[in-house]
XYZ file of C-alpha atoms in Angstrom:
712
model
C 0.000 0.000 0.000
C 1.247 3.444 -0.939
C -1.737 5.782 -0.467
C -1.729 8.200 2.459
C -5.422 9.150 2.348
C -8.711 8.859 0.549
C -11.892 10.693 -0.388
C -15.489 9.484 -0.476
C -18.503 10.732 -2.402
C -22.172 9.757 -2.402
C -24.534 10.191 -5.355
C -27.753 8.812 -6.809
C -25.828 7.043 -9.577
C -22.327 5.635 -10.017
C -21.220 8.322 -12.535
C -22.377 11.107 -10.208
C -20.553 9.608 -7.201
C -17.390 8.931 -9.238
C -17.189 12.461 -10.649
C -17.708 13.934 -7.170
C -15.052 11.623 -5.692
C -12.489 12.635 -8.320
C -12.916 16.333 -7.638
C -12.802 15.607 -3.903
C -9.156 14.536 -4.364
C -8.242 18.210 -4.982
C -5.835 17.343 -7.786
C -6.525 18.876 -11.173
C -5.057 15.900 -12.992
C -7.506 13.524 -11.246
C -10.593 15.145 -12.801
C -11.731 13.696 -16.150
C -10.711 15.843 -19.145
C -12.569 16.061 -22.461
C -10.207 17.627 -25.046
C -11.909 18.909 -28.200
C -9.180 17.589 -30.531
C -9.284 13.808 -30.086
C -6.745 13.311 -32.905
C -4.052 14.218 -30.354
C -4.985 11.224 -28.166
C -2.607 8.290 -28.685
C -4.961 5.378 -27.967
C -2.311 2.675 -28.492
C 0.058 4.329 -25.985
C -2.738 4.715 -23.433
C -3.800 1.077 -23.815
C -0.171 0.077 -23.271
C 0.408 2.284 -20.203
C -2.877 1.378 -18.489
C -1.783 -2.280 -18.306
C 0.354 -1.285 -15.291
C -1.811 0.121 -12.473
C -0.771 3.641 -11.459
C -2.509 6.527 -9.694
C -3.610 7.834 -13.123
C -5.012 4.581 -14.494
C -8.665 5.646 -14.275
C -7.861 8.862 -16.141
C -5.994 6.870 -18.830
C -9.059 4.633 -19.258
C -11.432 7.596 -19.608
C -9.100 9.445 -21.980
C -8.623 6.387 -24.227
C -12.375 5.809 -24.398
C -12.944 9.521 -25.113
C -10.502 9.131 -27.983
C -12.407 6.162 -29.413
C -11.077 3.031 -27.667
C -13.643 0.239 -27.379
C -14.757 -1.224 -24.054
C -13.391 -4.657 -25.018
C -9.963 -3.162 -25.796
C -9.815 -1.432 -22.408
C -11.052 -4.570 -20.647
C -8.317 -6.624 -22.327
C -5.675 -4.129 -21.127
C -6.934 -3.634 -17.565
C -9.422 -6.393 -16.668
C -11.589 -3.673 -15.105
C -15.150 -5.020 -15.025
C -17.078 -4.054 -18.158
C -19.900 -2.599 -16.004
C -17.542 0.105 -14.688
C -16.183 0.754 -18.183
C -19.755 1.184 -19.454
C -20.401 3.761 -16.707
C -17.322 5.749 -17.780
C -18.593 5.498 -21.357
C -21.886 7.073 -20.223
C -19.934 10.002 -18.726
C -18.102 10.487 -22.041
C -21.418 10.327 -23.968
C -22.880 13.061 -21.764
C -19.758 15.171 -22.286
C -20.172 14.870 -26.077
C -23.773 16.070 -25.785
C -22.658 18.956 -23.580
C -20.007 20.028 -26.092
C -22.620 20.624 -28.834
C -23.197 24.355 -29.385
C -26.532 25.700 -28.279
C -28.334 27.159 -25.318
C -27.424 25.987 -21.811
C -31.040 25.136 -21.094
C -32.482 23.823 -17.860
C -32.663 20.275 -19.271
C -29.049 20.339 -20.569
C -27.712 21.608 -17.244
C -29.766 19.204 -15.179
C -28.722 16.155 -17.241
C -25.053 17.179 -16.840
C -25.423 17.696 -13.106
C -27.149 14.326 -12.668
C -23.969 12.762 -14.087
C -21.773 14.663 -11.609
C -20.270 17.290 -13.951
C -18.978 20.351 -12.089
C -19.570 23.914 -13.280
C -15.897 24.148 -14.257
C -16.096 20.969 -16.406
C -19.208 22.289 -18.189
C -17.425 25.630 -18.689
C -14.425 23.930 -20.335
C -16.669 21.929 -22.644
C -18.588 25.076 -23.679
C -15.701 27.573 -23.765
C -17.253 29.644 -20.955
C -16.121 30.723 -17.502
C -17.176 28.792 -14.412
C -18.994 31.904 -13.178
C -21.000 32.079 -16.444
C -22.157 28.486 -16.002
C -23.048 29.104 -12.358
C -25.153 32.156 -13.270
C -26.955 30.235 -16.045
C -27.610 27.335 -13.673
C -28.988 29.585 -10.929
C -31.102 31.498 -13.456
C -32.602 28.188 -14.606
C -33.065 27.227 -10.919
C -30.896 24.115 -11.331
C -29.592 23.658 -7.798
C -28.870 20.525 -5.795
C -31.165 19.135 -3.155
C -29.740 17.213 -0.209
C -30.718 13.660 0.621
C -30.281 12.004 4.014
C -28.309 8.767 4.312
C -30.675 6.108 5.617
C -28.791 4.743 8.629
C -31.761 2.605 9.635
C -31.912 0.465 6.459
C -35.605 1.396 5.947
C -36.565 -0.457 9.163
C -37.935 2.824 10.546
C -37.560 6.537 9.822
C -33.952 7.790 10.092
C -33.327 11.215 11.592
C -29.543 11.236 11.408
C -28.614 14.549 9.748
C -26.109 13.093 7.300
C -26.523 14.638 3.837
C -25.259 14.374 0.262
C -26.207 16.422 -2.788
C -28.133 15.277 -5.814
C -30.073 16.964 -8.612
C -33.573 15.758 -7.851
C -36.775 17.474 -6.716
C -37.197 17.115 -2.972
C -34.678 18.183 -0.307
C -34.464 16.434 3.056
C -32.705 19.271 4.925
C -34.934 20.042 7.881
C -35.649 23.665 8.859
C -34.126 24.937 12.120
C -34.304 28.012 14.351
C -30.942 27.771 16.116
C -28.153 29.894 14.509
C -25.671 27.726 12.605
C -21.891 27.806 12.157
C -20.481 25.994 9.118
C -17.034 24.393 9.565
C -15.001 23.437 6.503
C -13.054 20.199 7.024
C -9.590 19.370 5.720
C -10.464 17.031 2.835
C -8.451 13.907 2.003
C -5.299 13.190 3.991
C -2.102 13.815 2.031
C 1.493 14.779 2.725
C 1.327 18.310 4.107
C -2.298 18.114 5.217
C -3.263 15.267 7.471
C -5.443 14.206 10.348
C -4.057 16.946 12.611
C -6.309 19.488 10.872
C -9.347 17.267 11.348
C -8.552 17.323 15.080
C -9.010 21.107 15.128
C -12.275 20.953 13.141
C -13.747 18.312 15.461
C -12.786 20.231 18.605
C -14.377 23.355 17.126
C -17.608 21.445 16.467
C -17.716 20.046 20.017
C -17.159 23.392 21.722
C -19.553 25.366 19.492
C -22.324 22.805 20.122
C -21.719 23.210 23.855
C -21.900 27.009 23.413
C -25.402 26.743 21.927
C -24.724 26.925 18.174
C -25.908 24.469 15.515
C -22.730 23.031 13.953
C -22.581 22.077 10.278
C -19.552 20.155 8.978
C -18.595 19.872 5.300
C -15.960 17.231 4.495
C -15.312 14.322 2.136
C -12.811 12.165 4.063
C -14.344 8.918 5.403
C -11.316 8.242 7.662
C -11.966 11.205 9.933
C -13.890 11.847 13.137
C -15.424 14.954 11.521
C -17.355 12.697 9.125
C -18.881 10.623 11.920
C -22.572 11.484 11.662
C -22.844 12.369 15.374
C -19.815 14.694 15.632
C -21.711 17.750 14.365
C -25.412 18.629 14.337
C -25.329 18.242 10.536
C -22.798 16.675 8.198
C -22.555 17.241 4.446
C -20.458 14.610 2.624
C -19.387 16.910 -0.209
C -16.222 17.872 -2.128
C -14.453 20.933 -0.712
C -14.704 23.059 -3.847
C -16.120 26.575 -4.112
C -19.158 25.356 -6.078
C -20.059 22.584 -3.641
C -19.507 24.677 -0.495
C -21.555 27.605 -1.848
C -24.479 25.248 -2.539
C -24.370 23.881 1.023
C -24.290 27.449 2.404
C -27.332 28.251 0.235
C -29.230 25.176 1.462
C -28.438 25.932 5.107
C -29.414 29.594 4.679
C -32.846 28.421 3.453
C -33.101 26.102 6.473
C -32.407 28.791 9.090
C -29.979 31.526 10.240
C -26.298 31.006 9.306
C -23.741 33.078 11.238
C -20.847 32.269 8.902
C -18.154 29.822 7.881
C -14.952 28.866 9.761
C -12.070 28.341 7.312
C -8.973 28.643 9.520
C -9.004 25.181 11.127
C -8.897 22.725 8.205
C -5.493 23.550 6.726
C -4.785 24.853 3.234
C -7.947 23.464 1.567
C -10.535 25.699 3.303
C -8.074 28.617 3.405
C -7.933 28.489 -0.378
C -11.741 28.818 -0.504
C -12.007 31.746 1.945
C -11.533 34.584 -0.578
C -14.011 33.065 -3.080
C -16.612 32.526 -0.356
C -16.262 36.089 0.887
C -16.554 37.430 -2.688
C -19.814 35.475 -2.990
C -21.169 37.236 0.099
C -20.475 34.528 2.694
C -19.410 35.743 6.155
C -15.976 34.345 7.115
C -15.659 33.867 10.877
C -12.309 34.476 12.595
C -9.274 35.721 10.687
C -10.319 37.460 7.458
C -9.199 36.336 3.975
C -7.385 39.678 3.643
C -5.314 38.933 6.770
C -4.556 35.426 5.487
C -3.336 36.849 2.148
C -1.305 39.523 3.964
C 0.642 36.835 5.840
C 1.202 34.748 2.684
C 2.196 37.613 0.343
C 5.926 38.181 0.807
C 6.070 41.918 0.093
C 3.063 42.858 2.257
C 4.233 40.672 5.148
C 7.714 42.213 4.860
C 6.124 45.643 5.435
C 4.391 44.364 8.587
C 7.734 43.092 9.908
C 9.478 46.370 9.031
C 6.776 48.418 10.788
C 7.188 46.271 13.905
C 11.036 46.396 13.724
C 11.265 42.612 13.334
C 14.003 40.849 11.344
C 13.497 38.445 8.446
C 16.185 36.675 6.384
C 17.195 38.688 3.317
C 15.457 37.592 0.140
C 14.889 38.449 -3.488
C 12.573 37.425 -6.323
C 14.231 36.324 -9.540
C 12.601 36.072 -12.961
C 15.759 34.763 -14.664
C 18.944 32.837 -13.925
C 21.048 36.028 -13.996
C 18.754 37.737 -11.474
C 18.932 34.700 -9.162
C 22.754 34.679 -9.281
C 22.849 38.433 -8.556
C 20.569 38.023 -5.540
C 22.624 35.093 -4.224
C 25.824 37.158 -4.596
C 24.195 40.003 -2.625
C 22.802 37.987 0.281
C 25.468 35.240 0.348
C 25.334 31.414 0.163
C 23.760 29.128 1.217
C 20.379 30.223 -0.138
C 16.946 28.605 -0.038
C 15.273 28.647 -3.454
C 11.715 27.758 -4.351
C 9.060 28.586 -6.938
C 6.803 31.318 -5.579
C 3.576 29.506 -6.446
C 3.833 26.235 -4.482
C 2.721 25.188 -1.015
C 4.010 22.753 1.589
C 7.664 23.263 0.668
C 7.294 21.494 -2.695
C 10.171 22.207 -5.051
C 12.368 23.863 -2.407
C 16.125 23.366 -2.363
C 19.034 24.635 -0.316
C 21.946 25.464 -2.637
C 25.504 26.253 -1.676
C 27.076 27.639 -4.861
C 26.430 29.208 -8.293
C 26.492 25.858 -10.095
C 23.782 24.347 -7.882
C 21.656 27.514 -8.172
C 21.966 27.514 -11.976
C 20.953 23.841 -11.995
C 17.814 24.622 -9.961
C 16.859 27.506 -12.253
C 17.305 25.340 -15.359
C 14.924 22.752 -13.850
C 12.351 25.400 -12.834
C 10.957 25.608 -16.366
C 7.964 27.715 -15.288
C 10.090 30.651 -14.124
C 8.669 33.895 -15.585
C 8.063 37.427 -14.290
C 4.581 36.193 -13.254
C 6.030 33.101 -11.567
C 9.384 34.158 -10.113
C 11.716 32.053 -8.007
C 12.141 33.165 -4.387
C 15.751 33.291 -3.206
C 16.101 33.505 0.600
C 19.196 33.699 2.730
C 19.434 30.288 4.393
C 20.341 30.417 8.070
C 22.730 27.475 8.231
C 22.861 25.770 11.662
C 20.207 28.104 13.104
C 17.798 26.858 15.770
C 14.247 26.806 14.420
C 11.359 27.696 16.733
C 7.661 26.934 16.185
C 5.034 28.957 18.059
C 1.288 28.341 18.328
C -0.687 31.226 19.819
C -4.212 32.631 20.204
C -5.111 36.289 19.652
C -8.482 37.963 20.160
C -7.627 41.426 18.839
C -6.407 42.652 22.231
C -4.782 39.853 24.233
C -2.304 37.110 23.275
C -2.228 33.600 24.722
C 1.021 31.808 23.842
C 0.049 28.141 23.536
C 3.544 26.708 23.201
C 7.100 27.484 22.081
C 8.603 24.400 20.418
C 12.245 23.973 19.513
C 13.044 21.915 16.427
C 15.614 19.197 17.035
C 16.762 19.422 13.415
C 18.255 22.789 12.480
C 16.531 25.327 10.205
C 16.058 24.093 6.635
C 14.178 20.906 7.526
C 10.435 21.290 6.875
C 8.597 21.822 10.164
C 6.361 18.837 9.378
C 9.406 16.542 9.112
C 11.476 17.887 12.008
C 11.287 16.402 15.469
C 10.574 19.082 18.063
C 10.574 19.408 21.842
C 8.190 21.282 24.168
C 9.230 23.141 26.270
C 12.072 24.514 24.132
C 15.320 22.983 25.390
C 17.946 25.694 24.775
C 15.928 28.940 24.740
C 16.817 31.477 27.455
C 14.286 33.524 29.432
C 15.327 36.640 27.484
C 14.846 34.844 24.136
C 11.463 33.479 25.292
C 10.355 37.027 26.100
C 11.539 38.276 22.674
C 9.605 35.446 20.964
C 6.430 36.382 22.848
C 6.778 40.076 21.984
C 7.409 39.276 18.293
C 4.380 36.929 18.217
C 2.146 39.675 19.672
C 3.431 42.251 17.147
C 2.819 39.919 14.182
C -0.672 38.927 15.389
C -1.545 42.628 15.742
C 0.030 43.619 12.432
C -1.632 40.855 10.423
C -5.027 41.195 12.114
C -5.457 37.695 13.521
C -8.642 36.529 15.234
C -8.037 33.016 16.508
C -4.966 30.835 15.959
C -1.608 31.846 14.493
C 1.482 29.714 13.905
C 4.837 31.468 13.486
C 8.206 29.955 12.633
C 11.279 31.748 13.957
C 14.990 31.018 13.632
C 17.674 31.914 16.166
C 21.102 32.473 14.627
C 23.979 34.179 16.464
C 21.519 35.539 19.056
C 19.362 37.238 16.386
C 15.664 36.295 16.194
C 14.523 35.960 12.564
C 10.898 35.603 11.442
C 10.661 32.860 8.800
C 6.899 32.780 8.180
C 3.511 33.298 9.814
C 0.370 31.253 9.176
C -2.824 32.822 10.600
C -4.597 29.473 10.946
C -4.522 26.191 12.846
C -1.177 24.468 12.287
C -0.257 20.795 12.269
C 1.325 21.232 15.746
C -1.941 22.294 17.468
C -2.838 18.729 18.619
C 0.715 18.161 19.918
C 0.797 21.429 21.878
C -2.722 20.834 23.218
C -1.811 17.365 24.514
C 1.538 18.512 25.952
C 0.000 21.450 27.858
C -3.580 20.310 28.466
C -4.959 23.447 26.764
C -7.571 22.873 24.018
C -6.260 25.486 21.555
C -8.654 24.570 18.710
C -11.695 24.855 20.997
C -10.487 28.257 22.183
C -9.861 29.412 18.583
C -13.402 28.463 17.559
C -14.834 30.475 20.429
C -12.593 33.462 19.612
C -13.875 33.418 16.019
C -17.400 33.851 17.432
C -16.421 36.977 19.377
C -15.544 35.554 22.813
C -12.376 37.060 24.363
C -9.374 35.297 25.906
C -10.260 36.902 29.263
C -13.772 35.399 29.091
C -12.375 31.953 28.177
C -10.086 32.122 31.225
C -13.092 32.854 33.448
C -14.947 29.894 31.860
C -11.944 27.623 32.428
C -11.381 26.769 28.748
C -8.007 28.570 29.020
C -5.806 28.499 32.139
C -5.392 31.662 34.223
C -1.635 31.639 33.570
C -0.402 34.104 30.960
C 0.654 31.278 28.616
C 0.453 27.509 28.161
C 2.810 25.471 30.343
C 4.117 22.070 29.201
C 3.602 19.167 31.599
C 6.824 17.173 31.512
C 8.972 17.140 28.378
C 7.245 16.172 25.123
C 8.894 15.244 21.822
C 7.039 15.152 18.491
C 8.624 12.961 15.811
C 7.605 12.659 12.168
C 6.757 9.287 10.597
C 8.613 8.862 7.300
C 7.773 5.598 5.475
C 10.790 5.728 3.121
C 10.662 1.991 2.438
C 7.188 2.366 0.850
C 8.283 4.605 -1.998
C 10.297 4.051 -5.144
C 11.626 6.260 -7.926
C 10.298 5.754 -11.451
C 13.340 3.548 -12.186
C 12.473 1.281 -9.246
C 15.246 2.458 -6.923
C 14.510 3.526 -3.344
C 13.988 7.191 -2.525
C 16.620 9.094 -0.560
C 16.022 9.487 3.180
C 17.498 12.999 3.350
C 15.324 15.536 5.140
C 14.975 18.972 3.566
C 12.573 21.879 3.083
C 10.049 19.751 1.148
C 7.693 17.859 3.491
C 7.604 14.070 3.195
C 6.198 12.719 6.454
C 2.818 10.986 6.523
C 2.124 11.310 10.245
C 3.662 11.896 13.633
C 4.065 10.428 17.113
C 4.601 11.921 20.562
C 6.710 10.897 23.534
C 6.279 12.412 27.007
C 8.599 11.918 29.979
C 10.495 13.684 32.779
C 13.719 13.989 30.742
C 14.506 14.835 27.123
C 16.429 11.594 26.568
C 13.577 9.369 27.712
C 10.978 11.369 25.769
C 13.091 11.237 22.576
C 13.676 7.486 23.002
C 9.913 6.924 23.337
C 9.249 8.943 20.162
C 11.785 6.903 18.177
C 10.330 3.595 19.392
C 6.884 4.767 18.221
C 8.025 6.145 14.861
C 10.815 3.932 13.519
C 11.582 1.191 16.038
C 13.903 1.441 19.062
C 17.371 2.964 19.040
C 20.075 0.354 19.774
C 21.373 0.011 23.347
C 24.677 -1.453 22.134
C 26.473 -2.594 18.994
C 28.009 -0.864 15.973
C 27.322 2.633 14.670
C 28.363 3.851 11.227
C 29.209 7.569 11.014
C 29.735 9.539 7.795
C 29.609 13.328 8.096
C 29.734 16.066 5.467
C 32.604 18.510 5.993
C 30.279 21.213 7.339
C 28.963 18.769 10.004
C 32.226 17.218 11.205
C 32.932 19.655 14.066
C 29.446 19.286 15.573
C 29.668 15.490 15.264
C 32.672 15.090 17.591
C 30.797 15.346 20.915
C 28.048 12.809 20.118
C 30.632 10.431 18.579
C 32.708 10.585 21.793
C 29.541 9.958 23.799
C 28.752 6.819 21.750
C 32.229 5.396 22.437
C 31.768 6.138 26.146
C 28.444 4.254 25.988
C 30.276 1.170 24.683
C 29.518 1.346 20.943
C 31.951 0.431 18.179
C 32.278 3.135 15.533
C 32.708 2.615 11.792
C 33.403 5.561 9.472
C 34.427 6.321 5.903
C 37.968 7.594 5.356
C 37.490 11.362 5.706
C 35.242 11.123 8.774
C 37.440 8.470 10.451
C 40.564 10.663 9.994
C 38.798 13.758 11.383
C 37.482 11.843 14.404
C 40.938 10.331 15.065
C 42.571 13.785 15.117
C 39.975 14.758 17.730
C 40.544 11.710 19.908
C 37.730 9.431 18.713
C 38.672 5.996 17.379
C 36.605 4.749 14.447
C 37.343 1.760 12.243
C 37.674 2.753 8.569
C 35.329 1.097 6.064
C 35.222 1.344 2.304
C 32.675 3.451 0.428
C 30.282 1.674 -1.916
C 31.920 3.413 -4.892
C 35.352 2.024 -3.901
C 34.163 -1.577 -4.102
C 35.474 -4.473 -2.006
C 39.135 -4.307 -0.945
C 42.009 -6.497 -2.228
C 41.804 -8.607 0.932
C 38.045 -8.918 0.685
C 37.289 -5.907 2.901
C 33.584 -5.255 2.665
C 32.024 -1.912 1.745
C 29.656 -0.137 4.131
C 26.656 -1.136 1.991
C 27.704 -4.805 2.225
C 28.059 -4.456 6.012
C 24.584 -2.915 6.214
C 23.062 -5.660 4.055
C 24.634 -8.366 6.245
C 23.115 -6.838 9.405
C 26.438 -5.876 11.023
C 25.439 -2.236 11.692
C 22.859 -1.135 14.295
C 22.623 2.627 13.641
C 23.558 4.872 10.696
C 24.549 8.544 10.996
C 24.949 9.966 7.496
C 24.648 13.679 6.751
C 24.401 14.632 3.072
C 26.905 16.784 1.213
C 25.030 20.026 0.471
C 21.438 19.379 -0.569
C 21.953 17.198 -3.604
C 21.908 13.411 -3.484
C 25.416 12.013 -3.770
C 25.620 8.434 -4.982
C 27.559 7.045 -1.983
C 25.333 8.727 0.582
C 22.203 7.641 -1.241
C 23.405 4.016 -1.377
C 24.111 4.019 2.387
C 20.779 5.561 3.352
C 18.650 3.345 1.085
C 20.467 0.195 2.279
C 19.768 1.213 5.896
C 16.074 1.779 5.142
C 15.699 -1.538 3.342
C 17.208 -3.315 6.376
C 15.092 -1.223 8.837
C 18.241 0.150 10.468
C 17.675 3.546 12.148
C 19.145 6.222 9.851
C 19.774 9.793 11.058
C 20.715 12.508 8.542
C 21.391 15.564 10.748
C 23.946 16.203 13.517
C 21.188 17.595 15.748
C 19.369 14.295 15.349
C 22.673 12.508 16.115
C 23.000 14.377 19.442
C 19.341 13.702 20.326
C 19.782 9.991 19.560
C 22.722 9.826 21.978
C 20.505 11.252 24.748
C 17.847 8.691 23.868
C 20.353 5.813 23.982
C 21.556 6.992 27.425
C 17.957 6.827 28.674
C 17.468 3.336 27.180
C 20.689 2.070 28.762
C 19.501 3.359 32.148
C 16.267 1.429 31.549
C 14.118 4.319 32.718
C 11.141 4.320 30.338
C 8.241 5.132 32.651
C 4.582 4.856 31.650
C 1.906 7.268 32.889
C -1.577 8.093 31.514
C -1.773 11.512 29.825
C -4.458 12.480 32.368
C -1.876 12.079 35.152
C 0.652 14.221 33.290
C -1.894 17.007 32.868
C -2.605 17.105 36.628
C 0.974 18.220 37.277
């Protein structure tokens, strides 16, 4: 299994449910396409490629059949049941009818909608805009009704308010008098947006129900608690697109008073809908779309920081290779480069010289003045800090200050972090709080804000601010016992932090206080993934997020908490045995102390030539082993990869050279992953592992219910 999430859709027919499910995936390439020029479709190539199942197989089937492939041909290539192929054929037939020129009449629109076509698909087939189609549909009064899922199997009348849309006559949405709050869920789980956002949505629903509001949840992920039919007063199992959400808002407005929509808890999916909803006249509760855009737009956010006398790493925007090289020369290497139009760290790289920067630019084929590349000064070896806070327009509640175990440059979703921060001084903590308050005020936050800082040479840099629930909210809430998502939902409805403290939802202390020491570790299933050539993927952490989940350890000491997190995420660290160490030149100095500690703990060290020589000069004995590229020795000396494959190594410490994958390093890391040997790729992680091993050797892993921790 390779999938990290799923979407679910309900319809009155298979084509309707399938089309809704595909747009629920939130990937443009997943939605069926109907190109006008079918001569460009290579049916033979599609029939060949669809023989091997891939994530795009269904789209290949539809495209081949749109181009003229017969059902029997597709069945022969895929062995997909002919019934399903016939249903896809019906979708294609309806698309052909839609493409005919003529009036978008009520009957044409209704027949398309009954087959699950979205406004945007109809617009593409007719050469119109999505807004044109929506206006024509509303003018013709072609709007969905909402049916209730029969949870009683027709034994007796079902009252469970669990709805899905369909284009029929009678709606089953019951009228109400209580004012409603609509919460947008997080959609399908994927790398960068997982179950942690569903946590915030569910907590919001619970607390708003308790506060006397009718809660309405819109989501399409069957794996989540938010799509349990009894979590909210009403649940709509619908795709999280502007069209689908607007129709639910319309239906609920007809049913009774709607106070607005909460978009800041479900991650990037609902945030992306906020501006469109507001433009359509929907009230957005909590932080406004304008404030969200202010924090995400580099120039505008830079002005906020300048006004508040806060420091950000130097940066520039390059529309050509020459501009990028000029910026890098001005701000100095290393630099962090990324396309300006991606989310979740996709496409980011840290580059250390002109050649690497030129290589990145040559690969970024979409670079234009409209889509520039961002070039940021990279704070090498800086300590990265993550802050989750609440702001009500007047008062700040600092939920937690987390310190990343990996240094700046590792995506926050992939970095292990500790709460409370391990190396932050009281003065630095105060500066972080003041900076958080200034940013929350400057951006105009109402609810949650997540800010990432970096500390380098005693200077506090602001890396980015996200005026929304972050993926660390559940971790901070469990480590401190403060329900941040519940508080944020109440703040979005106009309650103040002072009032929540009186109620007891927030503690009377100025800020959240961690109970014990908690470590969050990312889960990275490297062994599940392969490159297109079949080779394993590299286990190097970087600015692009790759983790599919996370775990938490809580204990009295950092070492014990870290050891618990590693046991939960990857399997236990070794208590004894052999450790292989290979450090890039820039990491050698910081690797001496943990290497000495491993020897003192009784481990044998293996190292490649350069690392072994450096450690020896600094008083650490490591046995030299051959690199994979050197091959076996004249006396049969085995390479490190051969030693890993034979099970003679218990832990691998291998930091990459720069950001690029070097063949030797890649071979070591993939061999370790295939043998399920713990593999650490940063010196900060190396030092943390040593503390964890010390705790394991002392045998001090204590177990206590979280309820007992929170009483402390």
